[in-house]
Coordinates of C-alpha atoms in Angstrom, one line a residue:
M5 CA 14.8 4.4 -9.3
R6 CA 14.5 4.0 -5.6
V7 CA 12.0 1.3 -4.6
I8 CA 11.0 1.0 -1.0
A9 CA 9.0 -2.2 -0.6
D10 CA 6.9 -3.5 2.2
L11 CA 5.9 -6.9 0.9
H12 CA 4.0 -8.4 3.9
I13 CA 0.8 -6.8 5.0
H14 CA -2.8 -7.9 5.6
S15 CA -6.2 -7.0 4.3
R16 CA -9.4 -6.4 6.3
Y17 CA -10.2 -10.0 5.8
S18 CA -7.5 -11.1 8.2
R19 CA -8.3 -11.6 11.9
A20 CA -7.7 -8.5 14.1
T21 CA -7.1 -6.2 11.2
S22 CA -8.4 -2.7 10.6
P23 CA -11.4 -2.3 8.3
Q24 CA -9.4 0.4 6.4
M25 CA -7.0 -2.3 5.0
G26 CA -8.6 -2.4 1.5
V27 CA -6.5 -2.0 -1.7
E28 CA -8.2 1.3 -2.6
T29 CA -7.1 3.0 0.7
L30 CA -3.7 1.4 1.1
S31 CA -1.9 3.5 -1.5
S32 CA -2.4 6.9 0.2
H33 CA -1.1 5.6 3.5
A34 CA 1.9 3.9 1.9
K35 CA 2.8 7.2 0.1
T36 CA 2.7 9.1 3.4
K37 CA 5.1 6.5 4.9
G38 CA 7.5 6.6 2.0
V39 CA 6.7 3.2 0.6
N40 CA 6.3 2.9 -3.2
L41 CA 5.9 -0.8 -3.6
L42 CA 3.4 -2.6 -1.4
G43 CA 2.4 -6.2 -1.0
T44 CA -1.3 -6.7 -1.5
G45 CA -1.6 -9.2 1.3
D46 CA -4.2 -11.9 1.5
F47 CA -4.6 -12.7 -2.2
T48 CA -5.7 -16.2 -1.1
H49 CA -9.0 -14.8 0.3
P50 CA -11.8 -15.1 -2.3
K51 CA -13.5 -11.8 -1.6
Y52 CA -10.3 -9.8 -1.4
F53 CA -9.0 -11.5 -4.6
S54 CA -12.1 -10.3 -6.4
E55 CA -11.4 -6.8 -5.2
L56 CA -7.8 -7.1 -6.4
K57 CA -9.0 -8.2 -9.9
R58 CA -11.4 -5.2 -10.0
H59 CA -9.1 -2.5 -8.8
L60 CA -5.6 -3.4 -9.9
K61 CA -4.3 -2.6 -13.4
P62 CA -0.9 -3.6 -14.8
Y63 CA 1.9 -1.4 -13.5
R64 CA 2.6 1.3 -16.0
D65 CA 0.1 -0.4 -18.3
D66 CA 2.7 -3.1 -19.0
E67 CA 1.5 -6.6 -18.3
G68 CA 5.0 -7.9 -18.5
T69 CA 6.2 -6.4 -15.2
G70 CA 4.4 -8.8 -12.9
L71 CA 3.4 -5.8 -10.8
Y72 CA 0.1 -3.9 -10.6
E73 CA -1.0 -0.5 -9.5
C74 CA -3.9 1.3 -7.9
G75 CA -4.1 5.0 -7.0
G76 CA -0.6 5.6 -8.1
M77 CA 0.9 2.9 -5.9
A78 CA 2.7 -0.2 -7.2
F79 CA 1.5 -3.5 -5.8
M80 CA 3.0 -7.0 -5.7
L81 CA 0.6 -10.0 -5.2
T82 CA 1.4 -11.4 -1.8
S83 CA -0.2 -13.4 0.9
E84 CA 0.6 -15.3 4.2
V85 CA -0.6 -18.7 5.1
S86 CA -0.5 -20.7 8.3
C87 CA 0.8 -24.3 8.4
I88 CA 0.0 -26.6 11.3
W89 CA 1.0 -30.2 10.9
P90 CA 2.2 -33.3 12.9
K91 CA 6.0 -33.8 13.0
N92 CA 7.8 -34.6 16.2
G93 CA 4.8 -33.3 17.9
V94 CA 2.9 -30.4 16.3
K95 CA 4.7 -27.8 14.2
R96 CA 3.3 -24.4 13.4
A97 CA 4.8 -21.9 10.9
H98 CA 3.7 -19.1 8.7
L99 CA 4.8 -18.8 5.1
C100 CA 4.8 -15.7 2.8
L101 CA 3.8 -16.2 -0.8
C102 CA 4.4 -13.9 -3.8
A103 CA 2.8 -14.5 -7.3
P104 CA 3.8 -12.9 -10.6
S105 CA 0.3 -12.4 -12.0
L106 CA -3.3 -12.5 -11.1
E107 CA -3.6 -15.6 -13.3
I108 CA -0.9 -17.4 -11.4
A109 CA -2.3 -16.3 -8.1
E110 CA -5.7 -17.7 -9.1
Q111 CA -4.1 -21.0 -9.9
V112 CA -2.4 -21.0 -6.5
N113 CA -5.7 -20.3 -4.9
E114 CA -7.3 -23.2 -6.7
G115 CA -4.6 -25.6 -5.4
L116 CA -4.7 -24.3 -1.8
G117 CA -8.5 -24.4 -1.8
K118 CA -8.2 -28.1 -2.0
I119 CA -6.4 -28.4 1.3
G120 CA -8.0 -25.7 3.3
N121 CA -10.8 -23.2 3.6
L122 CA -9.6 -20.0 2.0
S123 CA -12.8 -18.0 3.0
A124 CA -12.2 -18.5 6.7
D125 CA -9.5 -15.9 7.1
G126 CA -7.2 -13.6 5.1
R127 CA -4.4 -15.8 6.5
P128 CA -5.8 -19.3 5.9
V129 CA -4.8 -22.2 8.0
F130 CA -3.8 -25.6 6.5
G131 CA -3.3 -28.9 8.1
A132 CA -0.3 -29.3 5.8
G133 CA 3.4 -28.7 6.3
L134 CA 5.8 -26.2 4.9
P135 CA 7.1 -28.7 2.4
Q136 CA 3.7 -29.6 1.0
V137 CA 2.5 -26.0 0.7
T138 CA 5.8 -24.9 -0.9
E139 CA 5.7 -27.8 -3.4
L140 CA 2.1 -26.9 -4.3
V141 CA 2.8 -23.2 -4.9
M142 CA 6.0 -23.8 -6.8
G143 CA 4.4 -26.5 -8.8
V144 CA 2.0 -23.8 -10.2
S145 CA 4.8 -21.6 -11.3
R146 CA 8.6 -21.5 -10.7
D147 CA 8.2 -17.7 -10.8
C148 CA 6.3 -17.8 -7.5
F149 CA 8.4 -16.9 -4.4
V150 CA 8.0 -18.3 -0.9
Y151 CA 9.8 -17.5 2.4
P152 CA 9.2 -18.0 6.1
A153 CA 7.3 -15.2 7.8
H154 CA 8.7 -13.6 11.0
A155 CA 11.2 -16.5 11.3
W156 CA 11.9 -16.4 15.0
T157 CA 8.6 -15.6 16.9
P158 CA 7.8 -18.3 19.4
W159 CA 4.4 -19.6 18.3
F160 CA 4.2 -19.7 14.5
S161 CA 7.6 -19.6 12.8
V162 CA 10.3 -21.7 11.3
F163 CA 12.6 -21.2 14.3
G164 CA 10.0 -20.6 17.0
S165 CA 10.8 -21.8 20.5
E166 CA 7.3 -23.4 20.9
S167 CA 6.9 -25.3 17.7
G168 CA 9.7 -24.6 15.3
F169 CA 12.9 -26.2 13.9
D170 CA 16.6 -25.9 14.3
S171 CA 17.3 -25.5 10.6
M172 CA 15.7 -24.5 7.3
E173 CA 16.4 -28.0 5.9
E174 CA 14.5 -29.7 8.7
A175 CA 11.6 -27.4 8.2
F176 CA 11.3 -27.5 4.4
E177 CA 12.8 -30.9 3.7
D178 CA 13.4 -31.4 0.0
Q179 CA 11.6 -28.2 -0.9
V180 CA 14.2 -26.0 0.8
K181 CA 15.7 -25.7 -2.7
H182 CA 12.9 -23.2 -3.5
V183 CA 13.5 -21.0 -0.5
H184 CA 16.0 -18.1 -0.9
A185 CA 15.0 -15.7 1.8
L186 CA 13.5 -15.4 5.2
E187 CA 11.7 -12.6 7.0
T188 CA 13.5 -11.5 10.2
G189 CA 10.4 -10.2 12.0
L190 CA 10.1 -7.3 14.3
S191 CA 11.8 -9.0 17.3
S192 CA 15.1 -9.8 15.4
D193 CA 17.3 -7.8 13.1
P194 CA 20.1 -8.7 10.6
P195 CA 23.0 -8.8 13.2
M196 CA 21.1 -11.4 15.2
N197 CA 20.6 -13.5 12.1
W198 CA 24.2 -13.1 11.0
R199 CA 25.2 -15.1 14.0
L200 CA 24.0 -18.3 12.3
S201 CA 26.4 -19.3 9.4
A202 CA 23.7 -21.6 8.0
L203 CA 21.6 -18.5 7.1
D204 CA 24.3 -16.9 5.0
K205 CA 22.8 -18.3 1.8
Y206 CA 19.4 -16.6 2.5
A207 CA 18.5 -13.0 1.9
L208 CA 17.0 -11.3 5.0
L209 CA 13.8 -9.5 4.3
S210 CA 12.1 -6.9 6.6
N211 CA 8.4 -6.2 6.2
S212 CA 5.8 -4.5 8.4
D213 CA 3.2 -7.4 8.7
A214 CA 0.8 -4.4 9.0
H215 CA -2.7 -5.0 10.3
S216 CA -3.5 -1.3 10.2
P217 CA -2.5 1.6 7.9
E218 CA -0.4 3.2 10.7
K219 CA 2.0 0.2 10.7
I220 CA 2.8 0.2 7.0
G221 CA 6.5 0.7 6.4
R222 CA 7.6 0.2 10.0
E223 CA 10.0 -2.2 8.4
A224 CA 10.8 -2.3 4.7
N225 CA 13.3 -3.2 1.9
V226 CA 15.1 -0.7 -0.3
F227 CA 16.1 -1.4 -3.9
E228 CA 17.7 0.6 -6.6
L229 CA 16.5 -0.3 -10.0
P230 CA 16.5 1.2 -13.5
E231 CA 13.6 3.5 -14.1
N232 CA 12.3 1.3 -16.8
G233 CA 13.3 -1.9 -15.1
V234 CA 11.0 -2.1 -12.1
S235 CA 9.4 -5.5 -12.1
Y236 CA 8.4 -8.5 -10.0
K237 CA 11.4 -10.4 -11.3
A238 CA 13.8 -7.5 -10.8
V239 CA 12.8 -7.1 -7.2
L240 CA 12.8 -10.7 -6.2
G241 CA 15.8 -11.5 -8.4
A242 CA 17.8 -8.9 -6.4
V243 CA 16.6 -10.6 -3.2
E244 CA 17.4 -14.1 -4.4
K245 CA 20.9 -13.1 -5.5
K246 CA 21.5 -10.7 -2.6
D247 CA 22.7 -8.3 -5.2
L248 CA 24.1 -5.3 -3.4
S249 CA 24.0 -3.2 -6.5
R250 CA 20.1 -3.5 -6.4
F251 CA 19.2 -4.7 -2.9
K252 CA 20.6 -1.7 -1.1
M253 CA 19.4 -2.0 2.5
T254 CA 16.6 -2.9 4.9
V255 CA 14.8 -0.6 7.3
E256 CA 14.4 -2.2 10.8
F257 CA 12.7 -1.8 14.1
F258 CA 15.0 -1.9 17.1
P259 CA 14.4 -5.6 17.8
E260 CA 13.9 -4.9 21.5
E261 CA 10.6 -3.1 20.5
G262 CA 9.2 -6.3 19.0
K263 CA 6.8 -8.2 21.3
Y264 CA 8.9 -11.4 21.6
H265 CA 12.4 -10.2 22.0
W266 CA 13.1 -11.3 25.6
D267 CA 11.7 -14.3 27.6
G268 CA 8.8 -13.7 29.8
H269 CA 5.4 -14.4 31.3
R270 CA 2.8 -11.7 30.5
A271 CA 0.3 -12.8 33.1
H272 CA 2.8 -11.7 35.9
E273 CA 4.6 -9.0 33.9
V274 CA 7.8 -11.0 34.1
S275 CA 10.4 -10.3 31.5
M276 CA 14.0 -11.6 31.5
A277 CA 17.2 -11.7 29.4
P278 CA 18.0 -15.2 28.3
K279 CA 20.9 -15.6 30.8
D280 CA 18.5 -14.8 33.7
A281 CA 15.8 -17.1 32.3
I282 CA 18.3 -19.9 32.0
A283 CA 19.5 -19.3 35.5
G284 CA 15.9 -19.7 36.8
G285 CA 15.3 -22.9 34.8
N286 CA 13.2 -20.9 32.2
L287 CA 10.4 -20.8 34.7
C288 CA 8.3 -17.8 35.9
P289 CA 9.6 -16.8 39.3
V290 CA 6.1 -15.8 40.4
C291 CA 4.0 -18.9 39.5
G292 CA 6.6 -21.5 38.4
K293 CA 5.1 -22.0 34.9
P294 CA 7.3 -22.1 31.8
L295 CA 8.3 -18.8 30.4
T296 CA 7.6 -18.0 26.7
I297 CA 11.1 -18.3 25.3
G298 CA 11.8 -15.2 23.1
V299 CA 13.7 -14.6 20.0
L300 CA 17.0 -13.5 21.5
H301 CA 17.1 -16.8 23.5
R302 CA 16.5 -18.9 20.4
V303 CA 19.2 -17.0 18.5
E304 CA 21.6 -17.7 21.3
E305 CA 20.7 -21.4 21.3
L306 CA 21.3 -21.8 17.5
A307 CA 24.2 -19.3 17.0
D308 CA 27.6 -20.5 16.0
R309 CA 29.1 -17.0 15.8
P310 CA 29.7 -14.3 18.4
E311 CA 27.6 -11.2 18.8
G312 CA 28.8 -8.5 16.5
F313 CA 29.8 -10.8 13.6
A314 CA 29.0 -9.4 10.2
P315 CA 29.4 -11.6 7.1
K316 CA 31.0 -10.4 4.0
G317 CA 28.6 -9.0 1.4
A318 CA 25.7 -8.6 3.9
V319 CA 22.9 -6.2 2.9
P320 CA 23.2 -3.0 5.0
F321 CA 20.4 -2.0 7.4
V322 CA 19.2 1.0 9.4
H323 CA 17.1 1.0 12.6
L324 CA 14.3 3.5 13.0
V325 CA 11.6 4.4 15.5
P326 CA 8.1 5.2 14.0
L327 CA 7.8 9.0 13.7
K328 CA 4.6 9.3 15.9
E329 CA 6.4 7.4 18.7
V330 CA 9.4 9.8 18.3
I331 CA 7.1 12.9 18.4
G332 CA 5.0 11.5 21.2
D333 CA 8.1 10.9 23.4
A334 CA 9.4 14.4 22.7
L335 CA 6.1 16.0 23.5
E336 CA 5.5 13.6 26.4
S337 CA 2.2 12.7 24.8
G338 CA 0.6 9.6 23.5
A339 CA 1.4 8.7 19.9
A340 CA -2.3 8.7 19.0
T341 CA -3.0 12.2 20.4
K342 CA -4.1 15.2 18.4
S343 CA -1.0 17.2 19.1
V344 CA 1.2 14.4 17.9
Q345 CA -0.9 14.0 14.7
Q346 CA -0.6 17.7 14.0
E347 CA 3.1 17.7 14.3
Y348 CA 3.4 14.6 12.3
D349 CA 1.3 16.0 9.5
R350 CA 3.3 19.2 9.5
L351 CA 6.7 17.5 9.3
V352 CA 5.6 15.0 6.6
S353 CA 4.1 17.8 4.6
G354 CA 7.4 19.7 4.8
F355 CA 9.8 16.9 4.1
G356 CA 7.8 14.6 1.8
T357 CA 7.3 11.3 3.7
E358 CA 7.8 9.8 7.1
L359 CA 11.0 8.0 6.0
D360 CA 12.3 11.3 4.7
V361 CA 11.8 12.9 8.1
L362 CA 13.3 10.0 10.0
L363 CA 16.3 9.2 7.8
C364 CA 17.1 12.0 5.4
A365 CA 16.2 15.5 6.7
K366 CA 19.4 17.4 7.5
P367 CA 19.9 18.3 11.1
S368 CA 19.8 22.0 10.4
E369 CA 16.6 21.6 8.4
L370 CA 15.0 19.6 11.2
R371 CA 15.9 22.1 13.9
A372 CA 14.5 24.9 11.7
A373 CA 11.3 23.1 11.0
A374 CA 10.4 21.3 14.3
P375 CA 10.3 22.2 18.0
E376 CA 13.8 21.7 19.5
R377 CA 12.9 18.6 21.5
V378 CA 11.2 16.9 18.5
A379 CA 14.2 17.6 16.3
E380 CA 16.5 16.3 19.0
A381 CA 14.4 13.1 19.3
V382 CA 14.5 12.4 15.6
L383 CA 18.3 12.8 15.6
R384 CA 18.7 10.6 18.6
A385 CA 16.6 7.9 17.0
R386 CA 18.6 8.2 13.8
E387 CA 21.9 7.8 15.7
G388 CA 20.7 4.8 17.7
N389 CA 20.9 6.9 20.9
V390 CA 17.9 5.3 22.5
L391 CA 16.7 3.6 25.7
L392 CA 15.2 0.2 25.1
K393 CA 12.9 -1.9 27.3
P394 CA 12.6 -5.2 25.5
G395 CA 9.2 -6.7 24.6
Y396 CA 8.3 -10.2 25.8
D397 CA 5.5 -12.8 25.6
G398 CA 3.3 -10.7 23.3
V399 CA 4.0 -7.3 24.9
Y400 CA 5.6 -4.7 22.7
G401 CA 8.9 -3.3 23.9
K402 CA 9.3 0.4 24.6
V403 CA 11.8 2.9 23.0
S404 CA 12.5 6.1 24.8
L405 CA 14.6 9.0 23.4
F406 CA 14.9 10.8 26.8
A407 CA 15.8 9.3 30.1
K408 CA 12.9 9.3 32.6
G409 CA 14.5 7.6 35.6
G410 CA 15.1 4.5 33.6
K411 CA 14.5 1.1 35.1
P412 CA 17.4 -1.4 35.4
E413 CA 16.2 -3.5 32.5
E414 CA 16.4 -0.5 30.2
K415 CA 19.6 -0.2 28.2
R416 CA 21.0 2.3 25.7
G417 CA 20.9 1.1 22.1
D418 CA 24.3 -0.2 21.0
A419 CA 26.1 2.6 19.1
A420 CA 27.3 -0.2 16.9
R421 CA 23.9 -1.5 16.2
A422 CA 23.7 2.0 15.0
S423 CA 26.7 0.9 12.8
G424 CA 23.9 -0.4 10.7
Q425 CA 23.0 3.2 10.3
K426 CA 25.7 3.2 7.6
G427 CA 22.6 2.3 5.5
L428 CA 21.7 5.9 5.7
T429 CA 24.1 6.5 2.9
E430 CA 22.3 4.0 0.9
F431 CA 18.9 5.5 1.6
C432 CA 19.2 9.2 1.3

C-alpha cells in the first residue's frame, strides 16, 4: 500500500495558524493533496489534545497499529516544541515529537507540563535544551520518536546560523542515541544534506510544517507497506532503518523557494549567494548590518563533500512546485484567484489528487485535459525546467515556469537536481 505521509503540521492553537486547522477538517484537505497519513500536530496543547481524544478512533479499528483515523484519514500523533537554553550563549532549536498512542502522548504531556506552559501555544516553548526534552520524552516510552525540525533554518534549528550547532552530537549530547532522523526543511533538500558525511546515519524527512490547509503535502514522505501492515512502528521503523524497500522517496520543494535559502537582509531587499555575502564580509551593502546567513551558506560551512555527491543507499527524492503556483504562472494570475481555483479543481477532479496531477499524469493526458500552457507548465515543473529566485531572510523564493525577462539572480533549476526526479518511478 502506498503511504504518503506529512508528519509535521500545526493546529489552530499554534501562533499564526489558520482557524481551519482542526482535526475534523484536515482529512478532506489532505485527501485533495494526495496525502493519506497526516501528523496531528500540536498534541501537547491541552485543548487540542482533548479534541484528538474526542474525534480520533483507532486506525481500522485496530488499537495495535499506533495510528488513528478521522474522516477516512489516517493520523499519527505528532507535535513540535521549541527549546531555548543557555549553552555557549543562547541556543534555540525546534524538535518534532511522535507518540505511539493517546495514552503515551498524555504521559509525555504530563512530563512536559512540568517544565513549561503547554496552554500558551500549540508549539510550546521550554527553557530546556534538546538533550533534556529528548530524555524526558524517550523516558516515557522508547517507542516515541524525536527528530530536529527544519534542521537548517537560521533562528530555531539544530544547525541554524544564528543559534545552532555544528554537529548532532553537540546539540543532543548523550541523548543523540535516540535520534535517527532529521527534517530537511523547505530551504534545503537531500543533495544539500548529502554533502555532510556525518549525516549519513540519519534518515532525511520532508514535511510541510503546514499552518494552513493549502500547505499540506507541499513536502512529504512516501512509503510502500503491506496493506495489512500499515502502522506507527512500520512507518517509523522504515525511517530509522532507511529501508529502501519501504521508505521509497521524499517529495521536496525546490529549496530556493524556501524563505531562508540565500543570505540576505529583508529590510533593504538584499539577497546574496554565499560567495557574494562572504566577499562583502557578510554585511548588508545598504546599511552595514549583519546579513541573516541562510541555509546554503551553512551547508557550505559544514560540508566535507563536493556539490553533487550522492551517498550509496540514499532515499530518492523528487522536486515539485505546488499546483496552484504552476497554474497561476501559466495563466499569469495569482495563485489565490478564482480562475486558478477553478482550473485546480477541474484537474484534481479529473486525475484524483494534486500529487497525481503534478507527478503521475501522462503528458498526453495532461495536454488533453488542460489548457496548453497549463499542461506545459506542469511538465516543466516535473522535469525541473524552472527559473528560481532564491528566498532569503524570511522572504519566500519564487519559481517561474516561463521566462519573463529574468533578473540576473534567477537561474534555471539544475537538470541534475531533477536527477532526483528518478523518484517519479517510485511514486507513480
